[in-house]
Coordinates of C-alpha atoms and ligand atoms in Angstrom, one line a residue:
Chain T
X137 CA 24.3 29.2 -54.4
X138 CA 23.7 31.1 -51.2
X139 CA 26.0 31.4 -48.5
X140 CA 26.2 33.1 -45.2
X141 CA 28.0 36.0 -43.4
X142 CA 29.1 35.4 -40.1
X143 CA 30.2 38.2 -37.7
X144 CA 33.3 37.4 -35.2
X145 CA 31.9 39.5 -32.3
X146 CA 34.9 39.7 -30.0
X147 CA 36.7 41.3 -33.1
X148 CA 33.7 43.5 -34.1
X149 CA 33.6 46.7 -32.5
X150 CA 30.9 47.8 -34.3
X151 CA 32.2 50.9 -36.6
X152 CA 29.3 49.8 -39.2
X153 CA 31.3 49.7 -42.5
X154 CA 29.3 46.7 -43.4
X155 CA 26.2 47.8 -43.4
X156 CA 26.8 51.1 -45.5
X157 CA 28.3 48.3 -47.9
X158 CA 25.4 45.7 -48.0
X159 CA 22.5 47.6 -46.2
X160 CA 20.6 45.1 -48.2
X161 CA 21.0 42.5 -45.6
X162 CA 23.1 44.1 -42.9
X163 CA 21.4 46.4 -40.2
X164 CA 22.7 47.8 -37.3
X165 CA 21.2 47.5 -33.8
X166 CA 20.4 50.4 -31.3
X167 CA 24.8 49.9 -30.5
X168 CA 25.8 49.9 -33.9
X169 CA 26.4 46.2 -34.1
X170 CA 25.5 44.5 -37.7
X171 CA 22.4 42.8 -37.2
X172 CA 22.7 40.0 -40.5
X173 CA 19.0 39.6 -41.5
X174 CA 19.4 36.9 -44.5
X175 CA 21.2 34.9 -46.7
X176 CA 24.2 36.6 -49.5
X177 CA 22.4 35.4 -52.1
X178 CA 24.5 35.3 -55.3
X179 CA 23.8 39.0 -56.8
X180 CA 25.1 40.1 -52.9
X181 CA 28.3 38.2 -53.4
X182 CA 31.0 40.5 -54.3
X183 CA 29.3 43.6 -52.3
X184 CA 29.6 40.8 -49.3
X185 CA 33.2 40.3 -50.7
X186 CA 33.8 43.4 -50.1
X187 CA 32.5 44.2 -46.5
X188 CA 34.9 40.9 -45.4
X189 CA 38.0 42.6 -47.4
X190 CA 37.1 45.9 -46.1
X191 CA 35.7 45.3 -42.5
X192 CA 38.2 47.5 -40.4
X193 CA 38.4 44.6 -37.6
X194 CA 38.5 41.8 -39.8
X195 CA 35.6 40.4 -38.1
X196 CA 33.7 39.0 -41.2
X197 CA 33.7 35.9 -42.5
X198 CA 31.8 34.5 -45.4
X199 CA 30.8 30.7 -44.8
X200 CA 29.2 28.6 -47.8
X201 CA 27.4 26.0 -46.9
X202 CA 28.9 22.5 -46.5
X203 CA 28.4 20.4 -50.1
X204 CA 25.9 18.1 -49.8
Chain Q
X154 CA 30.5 41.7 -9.3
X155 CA 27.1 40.9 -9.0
X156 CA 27.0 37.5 -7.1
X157 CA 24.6 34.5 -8.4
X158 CA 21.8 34.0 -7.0
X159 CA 22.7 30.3 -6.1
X160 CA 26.4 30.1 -4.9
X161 CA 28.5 27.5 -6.5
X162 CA 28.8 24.4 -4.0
X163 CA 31.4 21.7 -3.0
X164 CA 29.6 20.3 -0.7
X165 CA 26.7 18.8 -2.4
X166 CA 24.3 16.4 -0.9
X167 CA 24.8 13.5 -3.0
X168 CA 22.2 10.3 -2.7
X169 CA 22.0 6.8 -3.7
X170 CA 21.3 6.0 -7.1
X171 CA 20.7 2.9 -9.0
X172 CA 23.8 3.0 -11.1
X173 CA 26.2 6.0 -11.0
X174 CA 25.7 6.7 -7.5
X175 CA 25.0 3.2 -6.5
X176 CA 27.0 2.0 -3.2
X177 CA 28.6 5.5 -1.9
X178 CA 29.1 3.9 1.6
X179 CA 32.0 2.4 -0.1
X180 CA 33.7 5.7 -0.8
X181 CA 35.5 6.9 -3.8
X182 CA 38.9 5.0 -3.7
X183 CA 39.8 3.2 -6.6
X184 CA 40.4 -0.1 -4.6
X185 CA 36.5 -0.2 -4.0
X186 CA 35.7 1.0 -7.4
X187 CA 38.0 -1.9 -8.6
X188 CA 36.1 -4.5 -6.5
X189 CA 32.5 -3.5 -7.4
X190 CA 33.4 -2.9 -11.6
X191 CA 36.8 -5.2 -12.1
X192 CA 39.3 -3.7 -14.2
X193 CA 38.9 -1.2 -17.0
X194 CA 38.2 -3.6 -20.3
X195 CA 39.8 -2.5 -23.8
X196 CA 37.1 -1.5 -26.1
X197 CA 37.7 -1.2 -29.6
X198 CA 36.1 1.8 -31.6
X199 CA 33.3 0.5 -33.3
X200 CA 32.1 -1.6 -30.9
X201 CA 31.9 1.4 -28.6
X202 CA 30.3 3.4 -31.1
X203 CA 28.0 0.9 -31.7
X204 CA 26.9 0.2 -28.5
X205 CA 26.9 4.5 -27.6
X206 CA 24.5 4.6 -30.5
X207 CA 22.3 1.8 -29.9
X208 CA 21.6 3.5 -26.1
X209 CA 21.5 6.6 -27.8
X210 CA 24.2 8.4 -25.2
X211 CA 24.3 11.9 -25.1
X212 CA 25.8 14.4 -23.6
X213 CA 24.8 15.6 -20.0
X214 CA 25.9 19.3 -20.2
X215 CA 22.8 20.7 -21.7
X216 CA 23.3 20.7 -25.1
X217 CA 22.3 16.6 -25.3
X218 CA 24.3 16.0 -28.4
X219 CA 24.9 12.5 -29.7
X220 CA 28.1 10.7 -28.1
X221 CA 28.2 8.7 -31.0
X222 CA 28.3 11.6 -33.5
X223 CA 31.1 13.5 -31.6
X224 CA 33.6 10.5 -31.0
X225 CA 33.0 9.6 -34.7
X226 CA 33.7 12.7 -35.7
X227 CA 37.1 13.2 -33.7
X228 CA 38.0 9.6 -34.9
X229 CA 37.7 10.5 -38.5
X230 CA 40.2 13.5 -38.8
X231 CA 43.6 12.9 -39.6
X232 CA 45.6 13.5 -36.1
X233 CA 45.9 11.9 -33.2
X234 CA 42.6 12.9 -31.0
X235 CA 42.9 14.7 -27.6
X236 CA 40.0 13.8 -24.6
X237 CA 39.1 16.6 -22.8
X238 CA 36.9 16.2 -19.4
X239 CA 35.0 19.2 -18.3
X240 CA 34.6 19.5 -14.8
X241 CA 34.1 23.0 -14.7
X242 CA 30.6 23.2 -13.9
X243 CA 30.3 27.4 -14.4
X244 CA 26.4 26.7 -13.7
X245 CA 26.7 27.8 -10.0
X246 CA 23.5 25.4 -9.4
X247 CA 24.3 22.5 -10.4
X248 CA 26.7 20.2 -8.6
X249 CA 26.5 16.5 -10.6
X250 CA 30.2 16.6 -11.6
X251 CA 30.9 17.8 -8.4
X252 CA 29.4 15.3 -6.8
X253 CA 30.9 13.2 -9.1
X254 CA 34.1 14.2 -8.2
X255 CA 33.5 14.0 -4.9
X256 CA 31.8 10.4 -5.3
X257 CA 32.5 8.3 -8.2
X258 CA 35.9 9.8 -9.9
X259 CA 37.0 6.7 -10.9
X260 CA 33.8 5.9 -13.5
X261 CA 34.6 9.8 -14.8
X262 CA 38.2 8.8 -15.1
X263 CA 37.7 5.2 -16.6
X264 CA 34.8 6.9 -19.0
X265 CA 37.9 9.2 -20.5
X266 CA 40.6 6.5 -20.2
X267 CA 38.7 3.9 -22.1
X268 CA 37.8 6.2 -24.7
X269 CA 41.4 7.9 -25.4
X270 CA 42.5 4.5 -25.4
X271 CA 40.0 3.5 -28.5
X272 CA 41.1 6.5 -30.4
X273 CA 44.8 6.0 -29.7
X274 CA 44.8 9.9 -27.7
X275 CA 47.6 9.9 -25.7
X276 CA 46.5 12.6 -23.6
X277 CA 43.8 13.7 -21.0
X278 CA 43.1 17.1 -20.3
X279 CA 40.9 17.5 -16.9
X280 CA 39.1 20.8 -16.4
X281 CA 38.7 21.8 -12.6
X282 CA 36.6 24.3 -11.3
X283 CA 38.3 27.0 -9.5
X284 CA 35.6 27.8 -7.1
X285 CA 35.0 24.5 -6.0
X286 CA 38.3 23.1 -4.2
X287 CA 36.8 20.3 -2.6
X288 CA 36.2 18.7 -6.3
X289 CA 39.5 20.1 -7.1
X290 CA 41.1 18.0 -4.6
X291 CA 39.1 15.3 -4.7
X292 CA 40.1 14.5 -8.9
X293 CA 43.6 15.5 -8.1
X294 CA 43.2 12.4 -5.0
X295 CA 41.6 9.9 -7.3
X296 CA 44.5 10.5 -9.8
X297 CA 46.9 10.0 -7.6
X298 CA 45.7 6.0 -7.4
X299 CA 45.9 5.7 -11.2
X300 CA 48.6 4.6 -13.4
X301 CA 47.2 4.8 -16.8
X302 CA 50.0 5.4 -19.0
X303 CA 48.7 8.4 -20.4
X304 CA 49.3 12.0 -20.3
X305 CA 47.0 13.9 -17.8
X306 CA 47.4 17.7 -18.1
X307 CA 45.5 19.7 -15.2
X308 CA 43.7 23.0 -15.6
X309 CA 41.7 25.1 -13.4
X310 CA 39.0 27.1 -15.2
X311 CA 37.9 30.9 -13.9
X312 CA 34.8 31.3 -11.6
X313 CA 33.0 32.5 -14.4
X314 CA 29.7 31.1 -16.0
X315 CA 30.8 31.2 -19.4
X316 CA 34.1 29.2 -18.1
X317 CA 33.3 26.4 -18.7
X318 CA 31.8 26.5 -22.5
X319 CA 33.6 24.9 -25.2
X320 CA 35.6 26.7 -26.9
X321 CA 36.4 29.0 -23.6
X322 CA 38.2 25.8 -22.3
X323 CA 40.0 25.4 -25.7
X324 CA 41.7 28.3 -24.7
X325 CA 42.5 27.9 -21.1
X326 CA 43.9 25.0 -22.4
X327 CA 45.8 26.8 -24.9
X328 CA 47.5 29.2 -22.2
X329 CA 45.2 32.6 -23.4
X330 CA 42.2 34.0 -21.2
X331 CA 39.5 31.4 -20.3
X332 CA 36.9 32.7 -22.5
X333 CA 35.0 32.4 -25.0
X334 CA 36.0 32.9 -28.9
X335 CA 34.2 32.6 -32.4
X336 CA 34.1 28.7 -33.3
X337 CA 34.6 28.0 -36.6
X338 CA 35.1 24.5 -36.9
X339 CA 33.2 22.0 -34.4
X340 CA 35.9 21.6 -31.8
X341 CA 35.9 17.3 -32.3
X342 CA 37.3 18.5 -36.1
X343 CA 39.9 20.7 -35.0
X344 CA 40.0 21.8 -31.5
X345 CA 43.5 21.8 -28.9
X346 CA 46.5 22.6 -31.1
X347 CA 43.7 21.9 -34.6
X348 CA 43.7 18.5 -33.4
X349 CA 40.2 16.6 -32.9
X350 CA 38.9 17.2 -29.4
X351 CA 36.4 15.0 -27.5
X352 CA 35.2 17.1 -25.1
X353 CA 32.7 16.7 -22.5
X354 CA 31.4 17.2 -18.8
X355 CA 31.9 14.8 -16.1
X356 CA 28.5 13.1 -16.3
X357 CA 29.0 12.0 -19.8
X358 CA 32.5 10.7 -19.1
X359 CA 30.8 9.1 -16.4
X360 CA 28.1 7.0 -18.1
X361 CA 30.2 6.3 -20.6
X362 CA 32.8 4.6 -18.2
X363 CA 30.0 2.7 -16.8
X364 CA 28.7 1.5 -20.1
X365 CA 32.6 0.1 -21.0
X366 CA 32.4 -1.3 -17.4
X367 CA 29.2 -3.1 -17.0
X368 CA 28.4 -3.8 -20.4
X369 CA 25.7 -2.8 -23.2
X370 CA 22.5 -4.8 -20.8
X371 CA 22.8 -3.6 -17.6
X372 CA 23.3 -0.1 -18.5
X373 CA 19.9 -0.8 -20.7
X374 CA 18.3 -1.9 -17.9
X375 CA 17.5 1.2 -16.8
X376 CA 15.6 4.0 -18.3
X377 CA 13.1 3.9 -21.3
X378 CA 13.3 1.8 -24.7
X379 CA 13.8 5.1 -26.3
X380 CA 16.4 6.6 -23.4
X381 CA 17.8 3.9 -21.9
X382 CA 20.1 4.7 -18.7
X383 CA 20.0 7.0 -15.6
X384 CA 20.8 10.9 -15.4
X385 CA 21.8 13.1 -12.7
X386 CA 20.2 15.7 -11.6
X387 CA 20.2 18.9 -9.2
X388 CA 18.0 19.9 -6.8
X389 CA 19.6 23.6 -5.6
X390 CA 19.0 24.6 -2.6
X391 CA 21.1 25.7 0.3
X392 CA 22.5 22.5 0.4
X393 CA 21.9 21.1 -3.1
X394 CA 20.8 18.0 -3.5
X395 CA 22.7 15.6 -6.4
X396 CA 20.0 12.6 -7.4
X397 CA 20.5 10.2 -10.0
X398 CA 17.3 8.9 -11.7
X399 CA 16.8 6.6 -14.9
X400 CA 14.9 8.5 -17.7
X401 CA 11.3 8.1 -17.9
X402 CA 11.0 9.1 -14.1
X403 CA 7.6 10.9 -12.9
X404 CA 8.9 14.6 -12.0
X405 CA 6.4 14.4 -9.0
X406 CA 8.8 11.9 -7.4
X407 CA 11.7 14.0 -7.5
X408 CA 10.4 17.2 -7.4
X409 CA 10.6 18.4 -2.8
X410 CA 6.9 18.1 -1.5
X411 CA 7.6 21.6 -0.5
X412 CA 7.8 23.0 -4.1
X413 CA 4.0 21.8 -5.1
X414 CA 2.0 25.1 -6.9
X415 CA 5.0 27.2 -7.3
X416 CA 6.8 27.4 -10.6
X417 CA 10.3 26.1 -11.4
X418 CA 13.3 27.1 -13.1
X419 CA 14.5 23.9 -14.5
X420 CA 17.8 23.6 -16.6
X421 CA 19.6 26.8 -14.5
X422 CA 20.4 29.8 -15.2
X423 CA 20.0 29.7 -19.3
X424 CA 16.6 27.3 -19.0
X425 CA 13.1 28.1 -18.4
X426 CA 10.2 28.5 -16.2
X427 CA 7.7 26.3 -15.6
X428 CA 4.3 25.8 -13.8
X429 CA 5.1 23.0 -11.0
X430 CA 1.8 21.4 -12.6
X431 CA 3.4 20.9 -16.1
X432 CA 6.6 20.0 -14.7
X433 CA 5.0 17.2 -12.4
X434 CA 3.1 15.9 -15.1
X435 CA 6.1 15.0 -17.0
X436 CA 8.9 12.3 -17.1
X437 CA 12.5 13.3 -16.9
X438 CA 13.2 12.7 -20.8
X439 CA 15.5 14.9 -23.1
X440 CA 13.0 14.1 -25.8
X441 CA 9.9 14.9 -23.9
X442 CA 10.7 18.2 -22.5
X443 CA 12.5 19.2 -25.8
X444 CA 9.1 18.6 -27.3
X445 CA 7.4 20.7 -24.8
X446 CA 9.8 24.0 -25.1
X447 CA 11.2 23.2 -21.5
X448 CA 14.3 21.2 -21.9
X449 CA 16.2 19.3 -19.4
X450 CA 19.7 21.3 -19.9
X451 CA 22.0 20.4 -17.7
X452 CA 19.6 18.8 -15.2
X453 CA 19.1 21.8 -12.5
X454 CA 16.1 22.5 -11.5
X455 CA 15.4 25.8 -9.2
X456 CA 12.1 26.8 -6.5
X457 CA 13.2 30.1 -5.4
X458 CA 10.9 31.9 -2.4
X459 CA 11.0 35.0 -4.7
X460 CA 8.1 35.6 -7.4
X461 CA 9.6 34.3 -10.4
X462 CA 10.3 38.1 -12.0
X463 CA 12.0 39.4 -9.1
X464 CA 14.5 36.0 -9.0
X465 CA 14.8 36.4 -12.9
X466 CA 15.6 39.8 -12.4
X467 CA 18.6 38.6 -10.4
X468 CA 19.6 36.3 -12.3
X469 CA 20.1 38.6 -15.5
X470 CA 21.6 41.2 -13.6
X471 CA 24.4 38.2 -12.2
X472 CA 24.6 36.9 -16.1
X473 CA 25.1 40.0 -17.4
X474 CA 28.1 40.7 -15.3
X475 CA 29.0 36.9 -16.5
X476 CA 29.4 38.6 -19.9
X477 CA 32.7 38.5 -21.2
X478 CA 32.8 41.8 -22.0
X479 CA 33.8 41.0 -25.7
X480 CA 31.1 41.0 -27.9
X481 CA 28.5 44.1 -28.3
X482 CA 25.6 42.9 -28.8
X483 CA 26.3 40.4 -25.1
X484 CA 28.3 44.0 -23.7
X485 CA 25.5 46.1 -24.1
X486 CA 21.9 43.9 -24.5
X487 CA 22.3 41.8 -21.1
X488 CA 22.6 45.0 -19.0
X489 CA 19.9 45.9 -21.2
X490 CA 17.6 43.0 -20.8
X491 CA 18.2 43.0 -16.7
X492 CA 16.9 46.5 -16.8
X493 CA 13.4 45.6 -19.0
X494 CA 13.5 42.6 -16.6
X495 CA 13.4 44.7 -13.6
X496 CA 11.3 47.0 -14.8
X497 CA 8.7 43.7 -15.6
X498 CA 9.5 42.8 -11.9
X499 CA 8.1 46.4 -10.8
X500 CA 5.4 46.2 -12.9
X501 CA 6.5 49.0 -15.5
X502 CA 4.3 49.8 -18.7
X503 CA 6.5 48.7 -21.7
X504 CA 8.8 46.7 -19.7
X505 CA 7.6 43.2 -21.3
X506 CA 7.8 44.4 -24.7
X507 CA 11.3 45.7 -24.4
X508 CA 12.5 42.7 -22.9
X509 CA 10.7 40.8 -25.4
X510 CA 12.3 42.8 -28.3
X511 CA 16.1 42.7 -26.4
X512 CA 15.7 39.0 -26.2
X513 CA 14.9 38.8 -30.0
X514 CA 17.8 41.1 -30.8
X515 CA 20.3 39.7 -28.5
X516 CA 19.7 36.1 -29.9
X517 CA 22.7 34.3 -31.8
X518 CA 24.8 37.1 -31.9
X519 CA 27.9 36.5 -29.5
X520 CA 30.8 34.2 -29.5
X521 CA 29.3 31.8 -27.2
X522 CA 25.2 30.7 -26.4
X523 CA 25.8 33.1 -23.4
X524 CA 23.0 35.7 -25.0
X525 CA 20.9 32.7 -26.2
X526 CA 20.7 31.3 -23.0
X527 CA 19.8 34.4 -21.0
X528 CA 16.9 35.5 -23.6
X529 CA 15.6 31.9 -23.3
X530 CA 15.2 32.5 -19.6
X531 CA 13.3 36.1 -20.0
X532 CA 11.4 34.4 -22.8
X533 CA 9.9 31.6 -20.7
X534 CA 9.6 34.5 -17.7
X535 CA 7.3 36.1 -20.2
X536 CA 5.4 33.1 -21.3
X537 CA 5.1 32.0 -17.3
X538 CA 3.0 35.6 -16.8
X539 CA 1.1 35.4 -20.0
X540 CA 0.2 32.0 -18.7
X541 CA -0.7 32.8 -15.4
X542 CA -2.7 36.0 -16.6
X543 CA -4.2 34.2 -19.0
Ligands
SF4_1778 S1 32.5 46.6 -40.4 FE1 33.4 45.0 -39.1 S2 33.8 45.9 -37.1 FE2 32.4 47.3 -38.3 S3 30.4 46.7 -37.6 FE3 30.8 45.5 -39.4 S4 31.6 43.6 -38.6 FE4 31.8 45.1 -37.0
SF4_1779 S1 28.6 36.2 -26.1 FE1 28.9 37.3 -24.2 S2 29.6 35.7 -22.8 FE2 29.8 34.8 -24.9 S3 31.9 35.4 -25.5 FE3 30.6 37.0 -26.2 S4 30.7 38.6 -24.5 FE4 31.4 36.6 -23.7

């Protein structure tokens, strides 16, 4: 199951932990914001895990998608 | 602060229509408003949300979301709902729920009265625009006529754009700044103090009050099979110009004679461009122009006397001071995006393509549809010249 990571941008002030921690799917734009390009597919879940634990702002959040 | 293009008015001019605005020479006191509708009926729950969904209601502040879906939504959760009416109108050109203010409080306030009192809310939270006193003073008159036996709590939101978005209210309401914050939960499951929150602009409260009041046929008999009903719209201008129509009116009868061959900004500030030729072809339909990539938003539509990049130009540089401030990819891409949109306006090289690329980039990545709405706008300038080049 995929699910998604969300970016609370008032919090995020752009310090670009999370893409060192899941460059996979995390780029940063031309002001060092996280630019999220795709799903956290299961195999990215704990690295994801670990950008929302680590994320110096707390400004992560990871979001699964509603059951169906 | 770099002033709108269009100023926010209070003084609207606001003409006869065939069913919100019907009969202004009355005036907006409630002792008229009593004669022409009778007394507020009690409606129960499901046969309002029958009826909403049967004339597929939806909202009128740009987003054209199901009634139905929101009110069942708030109903559903566990706590006692809260009703919420939006009059802040941060789009500085549009005036409907001004005029509405001004002209037909009473249907806004029976529309969130009737509604609170299906869902057992026990208050009503009214949202005033700060930079419009006349419509400040004119709900805080129409109040004073009511007795309603419910809570109505008073705010006054900022003269800001973003003022009067959705969760921004939530936290006027809740005593912080008026802006802006991540949702995470649709505000109708947990919005003021976690509990459910129906919130909506004036217009919807509006239609909604003349549905409960006049009944499920006579607000059908206006409008398509499909869209049934009326909607409001704005023509800016110096004096703007508040019209109500039913859906499935030609543009060409609403549209000034003076605006033929010269392209429109229709939905404000976050809509788009389009050739007058397109737009006259059409019907006023949420459906229709959603289909064609133009939609209705809020129901403004603009003919400035500038070229269309020069005006857009404007316009970004007044929405990017709009920004918040808060969020970095808003912060630093709308200055951004004014600058590639001037430099379109001065006929620059690479302009198009960088404001083509900032649009992309700045695109679902704030706390509010603030960045969404402004690339939109460059997006359709962009298509309009492709178009015209073409
Ligand atoms: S780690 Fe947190 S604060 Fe830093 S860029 Fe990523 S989301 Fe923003
Ligand atoms: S996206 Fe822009 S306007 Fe919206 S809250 Fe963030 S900074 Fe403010």
């Amino acid at each position: 199951m995929t699910a998604r990571l969300r970016v609370d941008w008032p919090s995020c002030k752009a310090r670009g932990l999370c893409h060192e921690l899941l460059p996979e799917i995390v780029d940063l734009d031309e002001w060092g914001y996280p630019v999220v390009g795709g799903e956290v597919t299961p195999d990215l879940l704990a690295d994801a895990r670990a950008a929302v634990r680590m994320c110096p702002r707390l400004a992560l959040r990871l979001e699964r998608p509603p059951p169906l | 602060m770099t002033a709108p293009p269009v100023r926010a008015s209070d003084r609207p001019r606001v003409l006869e229509g065939p069913a919100l605005l019907s009969g202004l020479a009355d005036g907006p006191g409630l002792v008229a408003h009593r004669r022409r509708y009778g007394d507020l009926p009690r409606v129960a729950l499901d046969d309002l949300l029958a009826a909403l969904d049967r004339l597929h209601v939806r909202g009128r502040g740009g987003a054209a979301f199901p009634f139905a879906t929101k009110l069942r939504t708030a109903a559903e959760g566990r706590r006692r709902p809260t009703v919420v009416v939006n009059l802040s109108e941060g789009e500085p050109a549009s005036a409907k729920d001004t005029a509405l203010a001004l002209a037909r409080p009473h249907l806004v306030l029976d529309g969130a009265v009737a509604v609170a009192r299906a869902l057992g809310a026990r208050e009503v939270h009214l949202v005033l625009p700060c930079e419009r006193p006349r419509a400040v003073a004119a709900v805080e008159a129409a109040l004073a006529e009511r007795h309603d036996r419910l809570r109505t709590v008073l705010h006054t939101a900022d003269a800001r754009f973003v003022a009067g978005q959705a969760r921004a209210v939530l936290e006027l309401m809740a005593g912080r700044a008026n802006l802006p914050v991540t949702a995470w939960t649709p505000e109708a499951v947990a919005g003021h103090r976690g509990r459910p929150t129906l919130l909506s602009n004036a217009e919807t409260w509006a239609q909604v009050g003349r549905l409960v009041l006049v009944g499920e046929q006579r607000y059908a008999a206006l409008g398509t099979v499909e869209e049934p009903g009326t909607t409001l719209l704005t023509i800016s201008g110096t004096t703007p110009r508040v019209h109500e129509v039913p859906y499935g009116t030609p543009w060409r009868e609403v549209l000034p004679e003076e605006w033929a061959g010269r392209p429109v900004l229709l939905g404000g500030f976050h809509g788009t461009w389009v050739p007058w030729e397109d737009l006259a072809a059409r019907t006023v339909s949420v459906a229709a122009m959603r289909a064609a990539g133009t939609p209705l938003g809020a129901g403004v539509v603009v003919c400035p006397d500038e070229p269309p990049p020069a005006y857009t130009a404007r316009v970004v540089d007044y929405l990017a001071a709009q920004s918040a401030r808060r969020c970095g990819p808003c912060l630093n891409g709308l200055p951004a995006l004014a600058a590639a949109v001037h430099g379109v306006a001065d006929g620059s090289g690479d302009a198009e393509r960088r404001a083509a690329e900032l649009a992309g980039l700045v695109s679902g990545r704030g706390a509010c549809a603030h960045p969404d709405g402004t690339a939109r706008l460059v997006r359709s300038l962009l298509a309009l010249r492709a178009e015209v080049a073409s």
